[in-house]
Amino acid sequence: MSEQIKYILDESKIPANWYNIEADLKEHTPPPLDPATGKPIDPAKLEAIFARGVIEQETSRERYIPIPEPVRAILQQWRPSPLYRARRLEKALNTPARIYYKFEGVSPSGSHKSNSALAQVFENKRCGTKFITTETGAGQWGSALSQACQIFGLHCRVYMVKCSFDQKPYRKAVMELFGGETIPSPSNRTEAGRAVLAKDPDCSGSLGIAISEAVEEAVKNPDTKYCLGSVLNHVLLHQTIIGEEALLQMEMANDYPDMIIGACGGGSNFAGIAFPFIGEMLRGGKKVDVLGVEPAACPSLTKGKYAYDFGDVAKMTPLMKMYTLGSSFIPPAVHSGGLRYHGMAPQISNIAKQGLMRARTVQQLDVFRDAVAFARSEGIIPAPESSHAISAAMDEARKCAETGEHKCILFNLSGHGHLDMSAYLEYFAGKLKNYNYPEQEIAMALSGLPVCDENAK
Ligand SMILES: *Cc1c(COP(=O)(O)O)cnc(C)c1O
């Protein structure tokens, strides 16, 4: 008898609501502060940047928030996404562990980013926004937002971190194909970009710089709003559809994870898979060991400081309480562009602080070694970002092979790597290297944390 490897839910099983973890947290996530006053920011002030509907989601404490029907209808094209049991990988590792993964690479953009892009563009359409600006690291968010804007008829301008712009020309092509406009950042179009270029004309860019440029444009133009692809509560909320589906699919598999693993950039795909399970646990359900994985080159959760910091380089965003490496930190140019962010989502930082999750780092060469092994077993070419989760899951399975433990491991495969083949080529050619923890740069960036009452406590 063949053993089941794929768990597919019927379209009608697409969750009707997003899950908001804030409803189940005893200690709520600290609110964003207005840098001008050091006090919680007035939501009305956020409307210069974000759509109203999105701001409501950002501050909600309702446990379930309905997914608007037009968004759900579009999500139906590829959702529910499949959950796989990695039988061939288990055999290759000779492990008694059971490994499951949720595959988000089936979306139009090839990653989980489409889940939030559609929800955000829909809210912007609803409040009359004409232009949307954003940043993108590796290009996945820019692709997802361009496609969502195409669907709802809005114009999309994407500031793309320059080193990714150069490394990943096909991402730019995808954004253009979907009608998005791509600009390498730092650029000459904005004050923020010009300030960076004046100091360092060869700057390779960072998400923090690209955010400054995109926010600046939104603030200066009334018909323009900004969308962020990770970090904020509403983005994490939109991604919980992943974990809600996984709850149903694990039930189909007649199994339940002992451990949940996700790669952490700003934290959205990790929250997406983990929060619904953490919610079960907080409401008295089964305990799960939750592990976030980040690159050794950009270790915000494991080496950052839990403090109020800016989300961008030019210090234009509200202050957010998060594990941060300092907003001026520019991470080394690792091939996982989506993980090069100086901070971690406030909600994830909060649950990490409360001990509801753990975090670890992995090195680039181990990530690629395990990505290749995974692809050879499972036939799916993973994005380098997602491969951080793969590598950590394989480590856990290897441990089980030693101890004989029959652990059930669930990880999120956040996207495919079809547009990352140049990184794989470099790996095969032996050109990739590990980056050591950039201790001095981080110490310097941390010394520049904003001065406010909260940080003085
Ligand atoms: C953007 C991205 C990530 C990292 O972002 P999070 O917000 O932490 O999820 C991870 N994997 C893929 C495929 C991405 O595109």
PDB file of N, CA, C and O in Angstrom, residues 65-108:
ATOM      1  N   ILE A  65     -10.832  37.681  12.400  1.00  0.00           N
ATOM      2  CA  ILE A  65     -11.160  38.814  11.537  1.00  0.00           C
ATOM      3  C   ILE A  65     -11.528  38.244  10.158  1.00  0.00           C
ATOM      4  O   ILE A  65     -10.729  37.509   9.562  1.00  0.00           O
ATOM      5  N   PRO A  66     -12.745  38.561   9.685  1.00  0.00           N
ATOM      6  CA  PRO A  66     -13.210  37.954   8.424  1.00  0.00           C
ATOM      7  C   PRO A  66     -12.315  38.312   7.236  1.00  0.00           C
ATOM      8  O   PRO A  66     -11.883  39.464   7.103  1.00  0.00           O
ATOM      9  N   ILE A  67     -12.042  37.342   6.402  1.00  0.00           N
ATOM     10  CA  ILE A  67     -11.317  37.592   5.150  1.00  0.00           C
ATOM     11  C   ILE A  67     -12.346  38.110   4.144  1.00  0.00           C
ATOM     12  O   ILE A  67     -13.337  37.431   3.880  1.00  0.00           O
ATOM     13  N   PRO A  68     -12.139  39.338   3.603  1.00  0.00           N
ATOM     14  CA  PRO A  68     -13.150  39.879   2.674  1.00  0.00           C
ATOM     15  C   PRO A  68     -13.385  38.903   1.510  1.00  0.00           C
ATOM     16  O   PRO A  68     -12.437  38.315   0.990  1.00  0.00           O
ATOM     17  N   GLU A  69     -14.629  38.787   1.113  1.00  0.00           N
ATOM     18  CA  GLU A  69     -14.994  37.796   0.112  1.00  0.00           C
ATOM     19  C   GLU A  69     -14.214  37.961  -1.208  1.00  0.00           C
ATOM     20  O   GLU A  69     -13.744  36.966  -1.763  1.00  0.00           O
ATOM     21  N   PRO A  70     -14.013  39.209  -1.716  1.00  0.00           N
ATOM     22  CA  PRO A  70     -13.255  39.337  -2.976  1.00  0.00           C
ATOM     23  C   PRO A  70     -11.810  38.805  -2.838  1.00  0.00           C
ATOM     24  O   PRO A  70     -11.251  38.290  -3.799  1.00  0.00           O
ATOM     25  N   VAL A  71     -11.232  38.952  -1.653  1.00  0.00           N
ATOM     26  CA  VAL A  71      -9.866  38.452  -1.431  1.00  0.00           C
ATOM     27  C   VAL A  71      -9.871  36.928  -1.404  1.00  0.00           C
ATOM     28  O   VAL A  71      -9.055  36.260  -2.044  1.00  0.00           O
ATOM     29  N   ARG A  72     -10.861  36.397  -0.686  1.00  0.00           N
ATOM     30  CA  ARG A  72     -10.975  34.944  -0.580  1.00  0.00           C
ATOM     31  C   ARG A  72     -11.192  34.310  -1.962  1.00  0.00           C
ATOM     32  O   ARG A  72     -10.641  33.257  -2.269  1.00  0.00           O
ATOM     33  N   ALA A  73     -11.963  35.003  -2.794  1.00  0.00           N
ATOM     34  CA  ALA A  73     -12.248  34.466  -4.130  1.00  0.00           C
ATOM     35  C   ALA A  73     -10.967  34.348  -4.953  1.00  0.00           C
ATOM     36  O   ALA A  73     -10.786  33.397  -5.707  1.00  0.00           O
ATOM     37  N   ILE A  74     -10.067  35.316  -4.791  1.00  0.00           N
ATOM     38  CA  ILE A  74      -8.816  35.263  -5.558  1.00  0.00           C
ATOM     39  C   ILE A  74      -7.859  34.234  -4.951  1.00  0.00           C
ATOM     40  O   ILE A  74      -7.194  33.484  -5.670  1.00  0.00           O
ATOM     41  N   LEU A  75      -7.814  34.186  -3.638  1.00  0.00           N
ATOM     42  CA  LEU A  75      -6.954  33.209  -2.966  1.00  0.00           C
ATOM     43  C   LEU A  75      -7.288  31.779  -3.405  1.00  0.00           C
ATOM     44  O   LEU A  75      -6.430  30.901  -3.438  1.00  0.00           O
ATOM     45  N   GLN A  76      -8.576  31.593  -3.745  1.00  0.00           N
ATOM     46  CA  GLN A  76      -9.036  30.263  -4.133  1.00  0.00           C
ATOM     47  C   GLN A  76      -8.287  29.677  -5.323  1.00  0.00           C
ATOM     48  O   GLN A  76      -8.272  28.472  -5.511  1.00  0.00           O
ATOM     49  N   GLN A  77      -7.670  30.560  -6.128  1.00  0.00           N
ATOM     50  CA  GLN A  77      -6.963  30.055  -7.309  1.00  0.00           C
ATOM     51  C   GLN A  77      -5.877  29.045  -6.916  1.00  0.00           C
ATOM     52  O   GLN A  77      -5.635  28.092  -7.616  1.00  0.00           O
ATOM     53  N   TRP A  78      -5.192  29.288  -5.791  1.00  0.00           N
ATOM     54  CA  TRP A  78      -4.135  28.362  -5.399  1.00  0.00           C
ATOM     55  C   TRP A  78      -4.246  27.853  -3.964  1.00  0.00           C
ATOM     56  O   TRP A  78      -3.476  27.022  -3.524  1.00  0.00           O
ATOM     57  N   ARG A  79      -5.235  28.370  -3.237  1.00  0.00           N
ATOM     58  CA  ARG A  79      -5.427  27.908  -1.865  1.00  0.00           C
ATOM     59  C   ARG A  79      -6.618  26.968  -1.787  1.00  0.00           C
ATOM     60  O   ARG A  79      -7.510  27.089  -2.614  1.00  0.00           O
ATOM     61  N   PRO A  80      -6.680  26.136  -0.767  1.00  0.00           N
ATOM     62  CA  PRO A  80      -5.652  25.859   0.223  1.00  0.00           C
ATOM     63  C   PRO A  80      -4.375  25.311  -0.426  1.00  0.00           C
ATOM     64  O   PRO A  80      -4.467  24.513  -1.361  1.00  0.00           O
ATOM     65  N   SER A  81      -3.224  25.747   0.084  1.00  0.00           N
ATOM     66  CA  SER A  81      -1.961  25.235  -0.448  1.00  0.00           C
ATOM     67  C   SER A  81      -1.733  23.825   0.115  1.00  0.00           C
ATOM     68  O   SER A  81      -2.251  23.485   1.176  1.00  0.00           O
ATOM     69  N   PRO A  82      -0.968  23.006  -0.618  1.00  0.00           N
ATOM     70  CA  PRO A  82      -0.801  21.609  -0.178  1.00  0.00           C
ATOM     71  C   PRO A  82       0.075  21.467   1.060  1.00  0.00           C
ATOM     72  O   PRO A  82       0.973  22.281   1.298  1.00  0.00           O
ATOM     73  N   LEU A  83      -0.222  20.455   1.839  1.00  0.00           N
ATOM     74  CA  LEU A  83       0.664  20.021   2.924  1.00  0.00           C
ATOM     75  C   LEU A  83       1.240  18.667   2.500  1.00  0.00           C
ATOM     76  O   LEU A  83       0.489  17.789   2.087  1.00  0.00           O
ATOM     77  N   TYR A  84       2.553  18.554   2.552  1.00  0.00           N
ATOM     78  CA  TYR A  84       3.198  17.301   2.158  1.00  0.00           C
ATOM     79  C   TYR A  84       3.816  16.603   3.354  1.00  0.00           C
ATOM     80  O   TYR A  84       4.301  17.255   4.278  1.00  0.00           O
ATOM     81  N   ARG A  85       3.828  15.293   3.289  1.00  0.00           N
ATOM     82  CA  ARG A  85       4.667  14.515   4.207  1.00  0.00           C
ATOM     83  C   ARG A  85       5.939  14.179   3.440  1.00  0.00           C
ATOM     84  O   ARG A  85       5.899  13.597   2.349  1.00  0.00           O
ATOM     85  N   ALA A  86       7.105  14.531   4.008  1.00  0.00           N
ATOM     86  CA  ALA A  86       8.394  14.384   3.306  1.00  0.00           C
ATOM     87  C   ALA A  86       8.939  12.961   3.463  1.00  0.00           C
ATOM     88  O   ALA A  86      10.007  12.758   4.027  1.00  0.00           O
ATOM     89  N   ARG A  87       8.200  11.993   2.912  1.00  0.00           N
ATOM     90  CA  ARG A  87       8.597  10.587   3.102  1.00  0.00           C
ATOM     91  C   ARG A  87       9.986  10.286   2.544  1.00  0.00           C
ATOM     92  O   ARG A  87      10.774   9.583   3.167  1.00  0.00           O
ATOM     93  N   ARG A  88      10.279  10.812   1.339  1.00  0.00           N
ATOM     94  CA  ARG A  88      11.578  10.474   0.732  1.00  0.00           C
ATOM     95  C   ARG A  88      12.720  11.152   1.491  1.00  0.00           C
ATOM     96  O   ARG A  88      13.794  10.586   1.633  1.00  0.00           O
ATOM     97  N   LEU A  89      12.470  12.357   1.992  1.00  0.00           N
ATOM     98  CA  LEU A  89      13.503  13.026   2.794  1.00  0.00           C
ATOM     99  C   LEU A  89      13.730  12.256   4.095  1.00  0.00           C
ATOM    100  O   LEU A  89      14.881  12.071   4.530  1.00  0.00           O
ATOM    101  N   GLU A  90      12.648  11.804   4.706  1.00  0.00           N
ATOM    102  CA  GLU A  90      12.791  11.013   5.942  1.00  0.00           C
ATOM    103  C   GLU A  90      13.672   9.788   5.683  1.00  0.00           C
ATOM    104  O   GLU A  90      14.565   9.469   6.475  1.00  0.00           O
ATOM    105  N   LYS A  91      13.427   9.116   4.537  1.00  0.00           N
ATOM    106  CA  LYS A  91      14.236   7.924   4.194  1.00  0.00           C
ATOM    107  C   LYS A  91      15.690   8.313   3.997  1.00  0.00           C
ATOM    108  O   LYS A  91      16.594   7.642   4.489  1.00  0.00           O
ATOM    109  N   ALA A  92      15.900   9.404   3.269  1.00  0.00           N
ATOM    110  CA  ALA A  92      17.279   9.826   2.984  1.00  0.00           C
ATOM    111  C   ALA A  92      18.030  10.125   4.282  1.00  0.00           C
ATOM    112  O   ALA A  92      19.236   9.899   4.378  1.00  0.00           O
ATOM    113  N   LEU A  93      17.303  10.657   5.261  1.00  0.00           N
ATOM    114  CA  LEU A  93      17.959  11.000   6.534  1.00  0.00           C
ATOM    115  C   LEU A  93      17.951   9.824   7.499  1.00  0.00           C
ATOM    116  O   LEU A  93      18.529   9.916   8.587  1.00  0.00           O
ATOM    117  N   ASN A  94      17.256   8.767   7.086  1.00  0.00           N
ATOM    118  CA  ASN A  94      17.155   7.572   7.931  1.00  0.00           C
ATOM    119  C   ASN A  94      16.706   7.950   9.354  1.00  0.00           C
ATOM    120  O   ASN A  94      17.304   7.532  10.344  1.00  0.00           O
ATOM    121  N   THR A  95      15.632   8.747   9.382  1.00  0.00           N
ATOM    122  CA  THR A  95      15.173   9.287  10.671  1.00  0.00           C
ATOM    123  C   THR A  95      13.806   8.717  11.048  1.00  0.00           C
ATOM    124  O   THR A  95      12.973   8.478  10.162  1.00  0.00           O
ATOM    125  N   PRO A  96      13.581   8.490  12.324  1.00  0.00           N
ATOM    126  CA  PRO A  96      12.243   8.077  12.762  1.00  0.00           C
ATOM    127  C   PRO A  96      11.288   9.269  12.872  1.00  0.00           C
ATOM    128  O   PRO A  96      10.097   9.092  13.149  1.00  0.00           O
ATOM    129  N   ALA A  97      11.804  10.486  12.648  1.00  0.00           N
ATOM    130  CA  ALA A  97      10.941  11.674  12.732  1.00  0.00           C
ATOM    131  C   ALA A  97       9.956  11.682  11.571  1.00  0.00           C
ATOM    132  O   ALA A  97      10.238  11.181  10.488  1.00  0.00           O
ATOM    133  N   ARG A  98       8.771  12.266  11.806  1.00  0.00           N
ATOM    134  CA  ARG A  98       7.816  12.490  10.730  1.00  0.00           C
ATOM    135  C   ARG A  98       7.915  13.966  10.352  1.00  0.00           C
ATOM    136  O   ARG A  98       7.758  14.840  11.194  1.00  0.00           O
ATOM    137  N   ILE A  99       8.216  14.204   9.060  1.00  0.00           N
ATOM    138  CA  ILE A  99       8.416  15.589   8.610  1.00  0.00           C
ATOM    139  C   ILE A  99       7.283  15.990   7.665  1.00  0.00           C
ATOM    140  O   ILE A  99       7.024  15.312   6.673  1.00  0.00           O
ATOM    141  N   TYR A 100       6.624  17.084   7.985  1.00  0.00           N
ATOM    142  CA  TYR A 100       5.578  17.641   7.115  1.00  0.00           C
ATOM    143  C   TYR A 100       5.994  19.046   6.701  1.00  0.00           C
ATOM    144  O   TYR A 100       6.649  19.753   7.462  1.00  0.00           O
ATOM    145  N   TYR A 101       5.594  19.441   5.489  1.00  0.00           N
ATOM    146  CA  TYR A 101       5.801  20.853   5.125  1.00  0.00           C
ATOM    147  C   TYR A 101       4.618  21.383   4.340  1.00  0.00           C
ATOM    148  O   TYR A 101       3.988  20.701   3.552  1.00  0.00           O
ATOM    149  N   LYS A 102       4.340  22.643   4.626  1.00  0.00           N
ATOM    150  CA  LYS A 102       3.286  23.372   3.940  1.00  0.00           C
ATOM    151  C   LYS A 102       3.984  24.126   2.819  1.00  0.00           C
ATOM    152  O   LYS A 102       4.977  24.819   3.047  1.00  0.00           O
ATOM    153  N   PHE A 103       3.458  24.012   1.585  1.00  0.00           N
ATOM    154  CA  PHE A 103       4.164  24.600   0.431  1.00  0.00           C
ATOM    155  C   PHE A 103       3.446  25.843  -0.097  1.00  0.00           C
ATOM    156  O   PHE A 103       2.378  25.759  -0.697  1.00  0.00           O
ATOM    157  N   GLU A 104       4.075  27.004   0.135  1.00  0.00           N
ATOM    158  CA  GLU A 104       3.495  28.286  -0.293  1.00  0.00           C
ATOM    159  C   GLU A 104       3.997  28.730  -1.672  1.00  0.00           C
ATOM    160  O   GLU A 104       3.654  29.809  -2.150  1.00  0.00           O
ATOM    161  N   GLY A 105       4.838  27.886  -2.301  1.00  0.00           N
ATOM    162  CA  GLY A 105       5.388  28.242  -3.614  1.00  0.00           C
ATOM    163  C   GLY A 105       4.392  28.116  -4.756  1.00  0.00           C
ATOM    164  O   GLY A 105       4.722  28.413  -5.903  1.00  0.00           O
ATOM    165  N   VAL A 106       3.168  27.697  -4.451  1.00  0.00           N
ATOM    166  CA  VAL A 106       2.167  27.504  -5.509  1.00  0.00           C
ATOM    167  C   VAL A 106       1.409  28.791  -5.872  1.00  0.00           C
ATOM    168  O   VAL A 106       0.565  28.788  -6.752  1.00  0.00           O
ATOM    169  N   SER A 107       1.725  29.895  -5.201  1.00  0.00           N
ATOM    170  CA  SER A 107       1.017  31.155  -5.480  1.00  0.00           C
ATOM    171  C   SER A 107       1.575  31.807  -6.749  1.00  0.00           C
ATOM    172  O   SER A 107       2.646  31.437  -7.211  1.00  0.00           O
ATOM    173  N   PRO A 108       0.873  32.818  -7.295  1.00  0.00           N
ATOM    174  CA  PRO A 108       1.369  33.485  -8.512  1.00  0.00           C
ATOM    175  C   PRO A 108       2.764  34.090  -8.348  1.00  0.00           C
ATOM    176  O   PRO A 108       3.539  34.117  -9.300  1.00  0.00           O
TER     177      PRO A 108
END
